PDB file of C-alpha atoms in Angstrom:
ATOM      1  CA  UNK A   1     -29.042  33.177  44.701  1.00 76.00           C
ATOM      2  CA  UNK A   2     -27.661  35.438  47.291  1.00 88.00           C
ATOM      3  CA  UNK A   3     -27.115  39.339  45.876  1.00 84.00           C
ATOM      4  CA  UNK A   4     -23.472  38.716  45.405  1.00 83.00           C
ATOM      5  CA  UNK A   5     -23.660  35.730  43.761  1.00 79.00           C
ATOM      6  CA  UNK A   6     -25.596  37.601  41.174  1.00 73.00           C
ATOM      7  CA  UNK A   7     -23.334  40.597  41.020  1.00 74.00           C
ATOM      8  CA  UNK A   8     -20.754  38.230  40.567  1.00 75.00           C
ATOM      9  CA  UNK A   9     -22.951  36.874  37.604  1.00 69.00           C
ATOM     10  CA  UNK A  10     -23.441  40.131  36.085  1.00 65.00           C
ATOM     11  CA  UNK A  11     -19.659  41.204  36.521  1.00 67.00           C
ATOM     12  CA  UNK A  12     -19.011  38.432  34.181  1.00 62.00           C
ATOM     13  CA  UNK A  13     -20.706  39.593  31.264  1.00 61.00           C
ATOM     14  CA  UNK A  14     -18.966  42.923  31.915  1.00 62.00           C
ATOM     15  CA  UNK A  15     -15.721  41.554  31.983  1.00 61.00           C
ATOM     16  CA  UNK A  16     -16.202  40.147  28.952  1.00 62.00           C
ATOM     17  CA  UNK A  17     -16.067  43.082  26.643  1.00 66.00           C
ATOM     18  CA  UNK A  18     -12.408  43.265  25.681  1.00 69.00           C
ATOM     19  CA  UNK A  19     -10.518  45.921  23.559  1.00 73.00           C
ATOM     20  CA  UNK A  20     -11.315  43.691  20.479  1.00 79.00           C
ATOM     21  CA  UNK A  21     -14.441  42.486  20.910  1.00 78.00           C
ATOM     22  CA  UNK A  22     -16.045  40.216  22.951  1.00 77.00           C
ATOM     23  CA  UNK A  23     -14.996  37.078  25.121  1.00 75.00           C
ATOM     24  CA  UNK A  24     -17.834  34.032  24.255  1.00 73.00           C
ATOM     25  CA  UNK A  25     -16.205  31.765  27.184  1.00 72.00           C
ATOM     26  CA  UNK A  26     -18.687  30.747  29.447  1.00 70.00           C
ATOM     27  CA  UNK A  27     -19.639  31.780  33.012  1.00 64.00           C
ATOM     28  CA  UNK A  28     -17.552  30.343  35.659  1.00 68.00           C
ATOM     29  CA  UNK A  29     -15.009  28.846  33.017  1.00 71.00           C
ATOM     30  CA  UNK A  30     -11.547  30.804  33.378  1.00 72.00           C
ATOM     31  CA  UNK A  31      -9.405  32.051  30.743  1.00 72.00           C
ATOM     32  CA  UNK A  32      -6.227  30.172  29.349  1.00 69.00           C
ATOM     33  CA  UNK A  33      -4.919  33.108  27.082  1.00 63.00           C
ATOM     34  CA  UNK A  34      -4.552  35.552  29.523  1.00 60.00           C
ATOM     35  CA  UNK A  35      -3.968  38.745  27.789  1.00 56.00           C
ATOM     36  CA  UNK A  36      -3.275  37.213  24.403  1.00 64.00           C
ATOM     37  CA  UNK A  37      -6.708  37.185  23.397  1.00 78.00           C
ATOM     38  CA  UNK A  38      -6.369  37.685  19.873  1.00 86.00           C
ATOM     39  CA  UNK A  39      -5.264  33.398  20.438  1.00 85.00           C
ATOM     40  CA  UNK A  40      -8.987  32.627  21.422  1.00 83.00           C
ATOM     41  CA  UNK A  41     -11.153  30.592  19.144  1.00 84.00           C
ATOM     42  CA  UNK A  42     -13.961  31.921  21.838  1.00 82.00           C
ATOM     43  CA  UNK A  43     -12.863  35.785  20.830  1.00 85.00           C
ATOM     44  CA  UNK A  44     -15.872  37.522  19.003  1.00 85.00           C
ATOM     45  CA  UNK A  45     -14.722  40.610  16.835  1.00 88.00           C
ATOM     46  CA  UNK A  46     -16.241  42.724  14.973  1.00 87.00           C
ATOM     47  CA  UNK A  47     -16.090  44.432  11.627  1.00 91.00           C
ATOM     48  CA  UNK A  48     -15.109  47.664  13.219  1.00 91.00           C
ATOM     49  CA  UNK A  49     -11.743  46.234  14.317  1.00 91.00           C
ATOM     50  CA  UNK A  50     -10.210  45.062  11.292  1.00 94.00           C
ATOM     51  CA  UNK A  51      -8.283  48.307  11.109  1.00 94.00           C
ATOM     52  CA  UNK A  52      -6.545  47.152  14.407  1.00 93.00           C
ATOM     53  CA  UNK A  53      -6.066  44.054  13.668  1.00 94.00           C
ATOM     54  CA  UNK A  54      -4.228  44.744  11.069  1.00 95.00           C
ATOM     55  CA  UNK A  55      -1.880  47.218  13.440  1.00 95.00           C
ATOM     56  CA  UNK A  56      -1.282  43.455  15.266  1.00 93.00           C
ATOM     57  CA  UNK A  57      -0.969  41.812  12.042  1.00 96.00           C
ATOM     58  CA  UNK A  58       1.550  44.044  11.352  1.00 97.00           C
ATOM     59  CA  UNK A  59       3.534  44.846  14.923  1.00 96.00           C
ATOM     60  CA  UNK A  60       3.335  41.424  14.737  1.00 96.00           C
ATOM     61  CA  UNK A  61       5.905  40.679  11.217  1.00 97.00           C
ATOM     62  CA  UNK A  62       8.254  43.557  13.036  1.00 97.00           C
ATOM     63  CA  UNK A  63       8.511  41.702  16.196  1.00 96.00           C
ATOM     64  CA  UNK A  64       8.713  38.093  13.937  1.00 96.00           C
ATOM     65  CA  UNK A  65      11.807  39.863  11.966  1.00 97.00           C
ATOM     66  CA  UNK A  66      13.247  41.472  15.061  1.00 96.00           C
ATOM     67  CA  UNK A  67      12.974  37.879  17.405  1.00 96.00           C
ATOM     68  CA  UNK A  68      14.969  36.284  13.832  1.00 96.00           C
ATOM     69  CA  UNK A  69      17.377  38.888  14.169  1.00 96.00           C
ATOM     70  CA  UNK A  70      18.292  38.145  17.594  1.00 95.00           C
ATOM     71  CA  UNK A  71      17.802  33.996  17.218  1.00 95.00           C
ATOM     72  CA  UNK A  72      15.224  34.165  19.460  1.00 94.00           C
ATOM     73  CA  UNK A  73      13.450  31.176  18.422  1.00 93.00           C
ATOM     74  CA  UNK A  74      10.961  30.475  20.977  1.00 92.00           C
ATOM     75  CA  UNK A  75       9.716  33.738  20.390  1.00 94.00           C
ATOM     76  CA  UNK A  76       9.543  32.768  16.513  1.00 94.00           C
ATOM     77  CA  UNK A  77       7.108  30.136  17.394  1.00 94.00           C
ATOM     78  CA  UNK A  78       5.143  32.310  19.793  1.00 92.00           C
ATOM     79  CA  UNK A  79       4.536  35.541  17.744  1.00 94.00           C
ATOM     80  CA  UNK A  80       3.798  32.862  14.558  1.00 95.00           C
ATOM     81  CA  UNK A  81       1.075  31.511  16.444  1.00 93.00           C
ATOM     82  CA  UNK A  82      -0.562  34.450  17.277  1.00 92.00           C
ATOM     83  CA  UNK A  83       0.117  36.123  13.593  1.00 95.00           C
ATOM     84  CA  UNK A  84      -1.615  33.153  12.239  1.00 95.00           C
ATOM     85  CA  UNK A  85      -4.499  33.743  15.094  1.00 93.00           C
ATOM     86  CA  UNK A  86      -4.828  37.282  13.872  1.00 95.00           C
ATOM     87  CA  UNK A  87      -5.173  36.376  10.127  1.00 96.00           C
ATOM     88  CA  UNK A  88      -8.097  33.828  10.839  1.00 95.00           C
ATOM     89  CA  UNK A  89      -9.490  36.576  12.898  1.00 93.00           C
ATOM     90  CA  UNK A  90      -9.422  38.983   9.620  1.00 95.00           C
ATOM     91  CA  UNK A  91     -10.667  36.097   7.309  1.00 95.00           C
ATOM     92  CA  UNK A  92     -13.635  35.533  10.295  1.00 92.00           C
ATOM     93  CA  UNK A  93     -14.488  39.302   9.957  1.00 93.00           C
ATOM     94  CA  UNK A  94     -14.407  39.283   5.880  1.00 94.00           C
ATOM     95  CA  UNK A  95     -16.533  36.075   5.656  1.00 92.00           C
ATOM     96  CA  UNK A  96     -18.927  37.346   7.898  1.00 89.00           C
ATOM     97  CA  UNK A  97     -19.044  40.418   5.682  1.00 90.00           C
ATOM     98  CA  UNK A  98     -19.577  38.616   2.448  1.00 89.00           C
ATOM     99  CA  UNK A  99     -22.153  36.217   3.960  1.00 87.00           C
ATOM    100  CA  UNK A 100     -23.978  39.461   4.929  1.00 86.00           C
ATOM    101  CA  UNK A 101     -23.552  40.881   0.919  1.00 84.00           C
ATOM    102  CA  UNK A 102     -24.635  38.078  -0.646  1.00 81.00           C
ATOM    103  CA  UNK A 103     -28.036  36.946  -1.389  1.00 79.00           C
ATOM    104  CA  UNK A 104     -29.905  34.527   0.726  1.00 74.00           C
ATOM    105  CA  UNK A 105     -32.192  31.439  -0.291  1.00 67.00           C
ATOM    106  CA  UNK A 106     -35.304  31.922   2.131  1.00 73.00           C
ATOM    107  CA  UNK A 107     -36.656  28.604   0.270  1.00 72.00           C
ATOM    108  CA  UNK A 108     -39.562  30.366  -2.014  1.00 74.00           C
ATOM    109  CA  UNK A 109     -38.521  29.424  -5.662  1.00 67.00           C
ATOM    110  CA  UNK A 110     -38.950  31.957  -8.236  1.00 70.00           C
ATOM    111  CA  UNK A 111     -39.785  30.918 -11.511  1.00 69.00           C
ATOM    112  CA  UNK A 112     -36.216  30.905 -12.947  1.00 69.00           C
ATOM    113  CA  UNK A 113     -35.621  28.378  -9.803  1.00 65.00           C
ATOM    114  CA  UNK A 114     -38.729  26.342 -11.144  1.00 65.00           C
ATOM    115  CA  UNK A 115     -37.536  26.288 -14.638  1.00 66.00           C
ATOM    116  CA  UNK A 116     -34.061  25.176 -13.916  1.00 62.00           C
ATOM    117  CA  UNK A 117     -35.085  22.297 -11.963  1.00 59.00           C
ATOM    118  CA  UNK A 118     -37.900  21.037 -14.824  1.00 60.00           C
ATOM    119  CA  UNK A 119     -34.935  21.360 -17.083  1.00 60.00           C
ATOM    120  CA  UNK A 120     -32.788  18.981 -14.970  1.00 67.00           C
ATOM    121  CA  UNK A 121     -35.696  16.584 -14.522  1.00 67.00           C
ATOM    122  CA  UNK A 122     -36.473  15.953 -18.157  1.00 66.00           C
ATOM    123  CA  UNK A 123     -32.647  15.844 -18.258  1.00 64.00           C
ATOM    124  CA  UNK A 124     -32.477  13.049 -15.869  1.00 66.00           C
ATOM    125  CA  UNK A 125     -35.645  10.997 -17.458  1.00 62.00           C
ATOM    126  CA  UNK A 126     -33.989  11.020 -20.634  1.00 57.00           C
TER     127      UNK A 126
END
């Protein structure tokens, strides 16, 4: 691998960090959302930008009224899609928040855990 080749390798990972997160695309592959990211299943975000995605989510109903307003209808379509982009993007975050509140099943049974499932056994033989 010549030097530039691996400059060029590194630059990727740089160019990667976006103003809302992160891009997950892989090296070498190119980008079909150009600058409307918030589109990208491949777009990682983080908790820290909910607040600005809801600023989109909301720019986002103004421009929706203001494109009815004016019958522009193929910007309708266009500013729905990425709306409904930037509400899976919230639910992603707030899953991912939850998942990381909630308690986890590492697989050691406690003795409630034990008892339960004796309980449904006898229930089951019976």
């Amino acid at each position: 691998m010549t030097d530039e080749e691996w400059q060029e390798f590194l630059g990727h990972f740089e160019r990667r960090k976006l103003a809302l997160g992160q891009c997950g695309r892989a090296y070498g592959s190119s980008c079909a959302h150009e600058h409307a990211c918030v589109r990208c299943p491949v777009l990682i975000v983080g908790p820290g930008e909910r607040p600005r995605l809801g600023e989109i989510r909301e720019n986002l109903h103004a421009r929706i009224t203001e494109a009815e307003r004016e019958g522009w209808l193929g910007d309708v379509e266009q500013l729905a899609v990425s709306l409904a982009a930037t509400d899976d993007k919230i639910s992603q975050i707030d899953a991912n928040e939850r998942r990381k509140s909630s308690p986890v099943f590492l697989g050691t049974p406690s003795f409630s855990h034990l008892a339960v499932r004796e309980a449904e056994n006898r229930d089951k033989k019976d």
